[in-house]
Each structure stands twice: as structure tokens, then as C-alpha cells.
CSV table of C-alpha atoms and ligand atoms in Angstrom, one decimal:
chain,number,residue,atom,x,y,z
V,1,MET,CA,266.2,11.2,96.9
V,2,ARG,CA,266.6,10.2,93.3
V,3,ASP,CA,263.3,8.9,91.7
V,4,THR,CA,265.0,6.1,89.6
V,5,THR,CA,263.1,4.2,87.0
V,6,ALA,CA,265.7,1.4,86.8
V,7,PRO,CA,264.7,-1.8,88.7
V,8,GLU,CA,266.4,-2.3,92.1
V,9,VAL,CA,268.2,-5.5,90.9
V,10,VAL,CA,269.8,-3.4,88.0
V,11,VAL,CA,270.9,-0.7,90.4
V,12,ARG,CA,272.4,-3.5,92.7
V,13,ARG,CA,274.2,-5.0,89.7
V,14,LEU,CA,275.6,-1.7,88.7
V,15,ALA,CA,277.6,-1.7,92.0
V,16,LEU,CA,279.0,-5.2,91.0
V,17,TYR,CA,280.0,-3.9,87.5
V,18,LEU,CA,281.7,-0.9,89.1
V,19,ARG,CA,283.8,-3.3,91.4
V,20,VAL,CA,285.0,-5.2,88.3
V,21,LEU,CA,285.7,-2.0,86.4
V,22,ASN,CA,287.7,-0.5,89.4
V,23,ALA,CA,289.8,-3.7,89.4
V,24,ALA,CA,290.3,-3.6,85.6
V,25,SER,CA,291.3,0.0,85.8
V,26,LEU,CA,293.9,-0.6,88.6
V,27,ASP,CA,295.4,-3.1,86.0
V,28,ASP,CA,295.6,-0.3,83.5
V,29,GLN,CA,293.1,-2.2,81.3
V,30,GLU,CA,291.7,0.1,78.6
V,31,TYR,CA,288.7,-1.8,77.2
V,32,ILE,CA,286.5,-4.5,78.5
V,33,SER,CA,283.9,-6.4,76.6
V,34,SER,CA,280.5,-7.4,77.9
V,35,GLN,CA,281.7,-11.0,77.8
V,36,GLU,CA,284.6,-10.3,80.0
V,37,LEU,CA,282.7,-8.0,82.3
V,38,GLY,CA,280.1,-10.7,82.6
V,39,GLU,CA,282.4,-13.4,83.4
V,40,ARG,CA,284.2,-11.3,86.1
V,41,ALA,CA,280.9,-10.2,87.6
V,42,GLY,CA,279.1,-13.6,87.3
V,43,ILE,CA,276.4,-12.1,85.1
V,44,SER,CA,275.6,-12.9,81.4
V,45,ALA,CA,276.9,-10.5,78.8
V,46,ALA,CA,273.2,-10.0,77.5
V,47,GLN,CA,272.0,-9.1,81.0
V,48,ILE,CA,274.8,-6.5,81.3
V,49,ARG,CA,274.1,-4.9,77.9
V,50,LYS,CA,270.3,-4.7,78.9
V,51,ASP,CA,271.1,-3.3,82.3
V,52,LEU,CA,273.5,-0.5,80.9
V,53,ALA,CA,270.8,0.3,78.2
V,54,PHE,CA,268.6,1.8,81.1
V,55,PHE,CA,271.2,4.5,81.4
V,56,GLY,CA,272.5,5.1,78.0
V,57,GLU,CA,274.8,3.9,75.2
V,58,PHE,CA,278.3,3.2,76.6
V,59,GLY,CA,279.9,0.6,74.4
V,60,LYS,CA,281.6,0.8,71.0
V,61,GLN,CA,280.8,-1.9,68.4
V,62,GLY,CA,283.5,-4.4,68.3
V,63,VAL,CA,285.8,-3.0,71.1
V,64,GLY,CA,283.5,-3.1,74.1
V,65,TYR,CA,283.5,-0.6,76.8
V,66,GLU,CA,286.2,1.9,77.6
V,67,VAL,CA,287.0,1.0,81.3
V,68,GLN,CA,287.6,4.4,82.7
V,69,PHE,CA,284.7,6.0,80.9
V,70,LEU,CA,282.2,3.2,82.1
V,71,GLN,CA,283.7,3.4,85.5
V,72,GLY,CA,283.0,7.1,85.7
V,73,GLU,CA,279.6,6.9,84.3
V,74,ILE,CA,278.5,4.1,86.7
V,75,ALA,CA,280.0,6.0,89.6
V,76,ARG,CA,278.0,9.0,88.5
V,77,ILE,CA,274.8,7.1,88.1
V,78,LEU,CA,275.3,5.6,91.7
V,79,ASN,CA,276.2,9.1,93.1
V,80,VAL,CA,279.6,7.7,94.3
V,81,ASP,CA,281.6,9.9,91.9
V,82,ARG,CA,282.0,12.3,94.9
V,83,PRO,CA,282.4,11.5,98.6
V,84,VAL,CA,279.4,10.1,100.3
V,85,HIS,CA,279.5,11.4,103.9
V,86,PHE,CA,278.0,9.1,106.3
V,87,ALA,CA,277.5,8.5,110.1
V,88,ILE,CA,277.5,5.6,112.2
V,89,ILE,CA,275.0,5.5,115.2
V,90,GLY,CA,276.0,3.1,117.9
V,91,ALA,CA,279.8,2.6,118.6
V,92,GLY,CA,279.7,-0.8,119.9
V,93,GLU,CA,281.2,-4.0,118.5
V,94,LEU,CA,279.6,-3.7,115.1
V,95,GLY,CA,279.7,0.1,114.8
V,96,ILE,CA,283.4,0.1,115.6
V,97,ALA,CA,284.2,-2.7,113.2
V,98,LEU,CA,282.4,-0.9,110.4
V,99,ALA,CA,284.0,2.4,111.4
V,100,ARG,CA,287.6,0.8,111.1
V,101,TYR,CA,286.6,-1.1,107.9
V,102,THR,CA,285.6,2.0,106.1
V,103,GLN,CA,288.3,4.4,107.4
V,104,ARG,CA,291.0,1.7,106.3
V,105,ARG,CA,289.3,1.4,102.8
V,106,ARG,CA,289.4,5.1,102.4
V,107,GLN,CA,293.1,5.3,103.5
V,108,LEU,CA,294.1,2.4,101.1
V,109,GLU,CA,291.9,3.0,98.2
V,110,HIS,CA,292.1,6.2,96.0
V,111,GLY,CA,288.6,7.2,95.3
V,112,TYR,CA,286.8,5.1,97.9
V,113,PRO,CA,283.6,7.1,98.1
V,114,PHE,CA,282.3,6.4,101.6
V,115,TRP,CA,283.6,8.9,104.1
V,116,LEU,CA,282.8,8.4,107.8
V,117,SER,CA,281.9,11.9,109.0
V,118,GLY,CA,280.4,11.1,112.3
V,119,LEU,CA,280.4,8.3,114.9
V,120,PHE,CA,277.9,8.5,117.6
V,121,ASP,CA,276.9,6.8,120.8
V,122,VAL,CA,275.0,7.6,124.1
V,123,ASP,CA,277.5,5.8,126.4
V,124,LEU,CA,279.3,8.6,128.2
V,125,GLU,CA,282.3,6.4,128.7
V,126,LYS,CA,282.8,6.1,124.9
V,127,ILE,CA,282.4,9.8,124.1
V,128,GLY,CA,285.8,11.2,123.0
V,129,GLN,CA,287.4,7.9,122.1
V,130,LEU,CA,289.2,7.6,118.8
V,131,VAL,CA,288.6,4.8,116.3
V,132,ASP,CA,291.0,5.0,113.4
V,133,GLY,CA,290.9,8.7,113.4
V,134,ALA,CA,287.2,9.2,114.1
V,135,THR,CA,286.1,10.5,117.4
V,136,ILE,CA,283.0,9.0,119.1
V,137,GLU,CA,280.6,11.9,119.8
V,138,HIS,CA,277.3,12.0,121.8
V,139,VAL,CA,274.3,11.4,119.4
V,140,ASP,CA,273.0,14.9,120.5
V,141,ALA,CA,275.7,16.3,118.2
V,142,LEU,CA,274.4,14.5,115.2
V,143,PRO,CA,272.2,17.4,113.6
V,144,GLU,CA,275.1,19.8,113.8
V,145,ARG,CA,277.5,17.3,112.3
V,146,VAL,CA,275.0,16.4,109.5
V,147,LYS,CA,274.8,20.1,108.6
V,148,GLN,CA,278.5,20.7,109.0
V,149,LYS,CA,279.8,17.8,107.1
V,150,GLY,CA,276.9,17.2,104.6
V,151,ILE,CA,276.1,13.7,106.0
V,152,ARG,CA,273.4,12.0,103.8
V,153,MET,CA,273.6,8.5,105.0
V,154,ALA,CA,273.6,6.7,108.4
V,155,LEU,CA,274.3,3.2,109.5
V,156,ILE,CA,272.3,2.2,112.6
V,157,THR,CA,274.3,-0.2,114.9
V,158,VAL,CA,272.4,0.2,118.2
V,159,PRO,CA,270.4,-2.4,120.1
V,160,ALA,CA,267.0,-3.3,118.5
V,161,ALA,CA,265.1,-1.4,121.2
V,162,ALA,CA,267.0,1.9,120.3
V,163,ALA,CA,266.9,1.5,116.6
V,164,GLN,CA,263.6,3.6,115.8
V,165,ASN,CA,264.9,6.4,118.0
V,166,ALA,CA,268.3,6.4,116.4
V,167,ALA,CA,266.6,6.4,112.9
V,168,ASN,CA,264.3,9.3,114.0
V,169,SER,CA,267.2,11.3,115.1
V,170,ALA,CA,269.1,10.8,111.9
V,171,VAL,CA,266.0,11.6,109.7
V,172,SER,CA,265.1,14.8,111.7
V,173,ALA,CA,268.8,15.8,111.4
V,174,GLY,CA,268.5,15.6,107.5
V,175,VAL,CA,269.8,12.0,106.7
V,176,ARG,CA,268.3,10.7,103.4
V,177,ALA,CA,269.3,7.0,103.5
V,178,ILE,CA,269.6,4.5,106.4
V,179,LEU,CA,271.2,1.1,106.5
V,180,ASN,CA,269.8,-0.6,109.5
V,181,PHE,CA,271.8,-3.5,111.0
V,182,ALA,CA,269.7,-3.8,114.1
V,183,PRO,CA,267.2,-6.6,114.2
V,184,ALA,CA,264.2,-4.3,114.3
V,185,ARG,CA,261.6,-3.0,112.0
V,186,VAL,CA,262.1,0.7,111.6
V,187,SER,CA,259.5,3.0,110.0
V,188,LEU,CA,260.7,6.0,108.1
V,189,PRO,CA,259.0,8.8,106.1
V,190,ALA,CA,258.5,7.8,102.3
V,191,ASN,CA,261.2,10.2,101.2
V,192,VAL,CA,264.0,8.4,103.3
V,193,ARG,CA,265.5,5.2,101.8
V,194,LEU,CA,265.8,2.3,104.3
V,195,HIS,CA,267.8,-0.9,103.6
V,196,ASP,CA,268.3,-3.6,106.3
V,197,ALA,CA,271.5,-5.8,106.6
V,198,ASP,CA,271.2,-8.9,108.5
V,199,VAL,CA,274.0,-11.5,108.7
V,200,THR,CA,271.8,-13.7,111.0
V,201,LEU,CA,269.0,-13.9,108.6
V,202,ASP,CA,271.4,-14.8,105.9
V,203,LEU,CA,272.9,-17.5,108.2
V,204,HIS,CA,269.4,-19.0,108.8
V,205,HIS,CA,268.7,-18.9,104.9
V,206,LEU,CA,272.0,-20.6,104.3
V,207,ALA,CA,271.5,-23.2,107.0
V,208,TYR,CA,268.4,-24.4,105.3
V,209,PHE,CA,270.6,-25.8,102.5
V,210,LEU,CA,272.9,-27.8,104.7
Y,301,NAD,P1,276.9,-3.3,121.3
Y,301,NAD,O1,276.0,-3.4,122.5
Y,301,NAD,O2,278.4,-3.7,121.3
Y,301,NAD,O3,276.8,-1.8,120.7
Y,301,NAD,C1,275.7,-1.1,120.7
Y,301,NAD,C2,276.0,0.4,120.9
Y,301,NAD,O4,274.9,1.3,120.7
Y,301,NAD,C3,276.5,0.7,122.4
Y,301,NAD,O5,277.8,1.3,122.4
Y,301,NAD,C4,275.4,1.5,123.0
Y,301,NAD,O6,275.9,2.5,123.9
Y,301,NAD,C5,274.9,2.3,121.7
Y,301,NAD,N1,273.6,2.8,121.9
Y,301,NAD,C6,272.5,2.4,122.6
Y,301,NAD,N2,271.5,3.2,122.4
Y,301,NAD,C7,271.9,4.2,121.5
Y,301,NAD,C8,271.3,5.3,120.9
Y,301,NAD,N3,270.1,5.7,121.1
Y,301,NAD,N4,272.1,6.2,120.1
Y,301,NAD,C9,273.4,5.9,119.9
Y,301,NAD,N5,273.9,4.8,120.4
Y,301,NAD,C10,273.3,4.0,121.2
Y,301,NAD,O7,276.2,-4.2,120.1
Y,301,NAD,P2,276.6,-4.7,118.8
Y,301,NAD,O8,277.2,-6.1,118.9
Y,301,NAD,O9,277.7,-3.7,118.2
Y,301,NAD,O10,275.4,-4.8,117.9
Y,301,NAD,C11,274.7,-3.6,117.5
Y,301,NAD,C12,273.5,-3.8,116.8
Y,301,NAD,O11,273.8,-4.5,115.5
Y,301,NAD,C13,272.6,-4.7,117.6
Y,301,NAD,O12,271.2,-4.4,117.3
Y,301,NAD,C14,272.8,-6.2,117.0
Y,301,NAD,O13,271.7,-7.1,117.1
Y,301,NAD,C15,273.1,-5.8,115.6
Y,301,NAD,N6,273.9,-6.7,114.8
Y,301,NAD,C16,273.6,-6.9,113.5
Y,301,NAD,C17,274.3,-7.6,112.6
Y,301,NAD,C18,273.9,-7.8,111.2
Y,301,NAD,O14,274.3,-8.6,110.5
Y,301,NAD,N7,272.9,-7.0,110.9
Y,301,NAD,C19,275.5,-8.3,113.2
Y,301,NAD,C20,275.9,-8.1,114.5
Y,301,NAD,C21,275.0,-7.3,115.2
């Protein structure tokens, strides 16, 4: 895993800048100023210049940033300039929705970096079923698939009680980053990156403002 010196918030904003640049590139826009990038990303121009300065000198005085160049540089910094092979562990309601979403994005969007390279479950009734071109396999096949496909990320979409086990299997198979959707605290070795995604927590947070 990369030892990054840039603050987390900056890395997160890079993904936002890349989204704006991807859209600008689709519109054949050649240059973008930090002002325009800022307006479209909802971040101040000064913040953008500061964020990008962590990684190098990308702009040209007076003309701003060359869209394709900056797009390529940010993609490279985020490791999404090449396919990122990932697995989904737990092919239930959420796992299947995420599988469909990512498979369709990849079909529709040239250069979409996240490639679903394994979809796993333990329910024997589900094994062998196809979800938008991905076959549900038994979780026992995970180590082999990780090696074969170069899977480096896993999304955990199993019930809370199974989350730690699923994460352990992923880590021992060689996965380096986990996005956990299960409402459970998962412990991982320090060299594996863990992010939690939780719509319900966000809903509670939002409900406070009603
Ligand atoms: P689900 O019951 O439809 O699916 C869970 C699947 O995991 C099932 O197919 C089950 O067979 C499989 N499974 C169980 N143990 C497993 C194991 N050890 N290895 C592999 N597969 C295993 O549930 P769901 O509605 O898809 O929700 C999945 C998880 O996501 C739950 O923990 C739920 O609380 C959580 N969730 C999170 C969010 C969020 O915003 N983070 C939103 C919805 C659901």
C-alpha cells in the first residue's frame, strides 16, 4: 500500500477533481482554470491550487490546466490510470446492486477503472448465477481468483456477523484494500486499508438537521 504524505481530505478531493475533468474531457474542453474547476467541484480555486501543489506543478500561468494532462496525472496519482480489479463478497441485495452498477459503468464509460473480477457468496443456491456477466462463485475460490485476476480491492456486503470472516479471507488471499458495507467493526492488519460505507449512519446524521 502506498505511503502517502498528502492528507486524506486532499486525496478525497482529487477524486472529485478527476470527475470534473472527465466530464470536461468528454466535452472536448482543452483547458480549465482553477476557478472553473473550483466552481464545478464546489471547492475554492485557492484550495485546488494548494491541493495539486502536494503532487507537483500542473498548471500554466494564464491558461490554467490542460484537461487531458491533469486528468492523466490525477488518474495516475489515484492509481486509476489502469484497471483496478476488485471483488464483491456477499452476493445479496446490496452486493448484486453494486455488481450491476459497476458492470454497467464499465460497459458505458470508456476508461472506467473499477473492474469486477470476482463475485462471491456462500449460499450454494446462488453459486453459478450470472449478474450482468459476472458469475457468483463460492468464497472458497477467492484466493485463486485474487491471484489469477490481480484483485487488490474487496467490497464486503455480507451480514454484520460474517464481516470479519469475509475480511480475513480477503486479506489472506492478498487483497490490500477493503470497502466494508456491513454495520460491523472489522479489524485488519495495518498494511491493509479499510474504509467503511454506511448509508444508515448518513441518514441518522442527516435526520438531525430536519
Ligand atoms: P443480504 O442478506 O441480501 O445478502 C448478504 C449475502 O451475504 C447473502 O447472499 C449471504 O449468503 C452472503 N453471505 C453470508 N455470509 C457470507 C460469507 N461468509 N461469505 C460470503 N458471502 C456470505 O443482505 P444485503 O441487504 O445485501 O446487505 C448486505 C450487508 O450490507 C449487510 O451487512 C447490511 O447491513 C449491509 N448494508 C449496508 C448498507 C450501507 O449503506 N453500508 C446498505 C445496505 C445494506
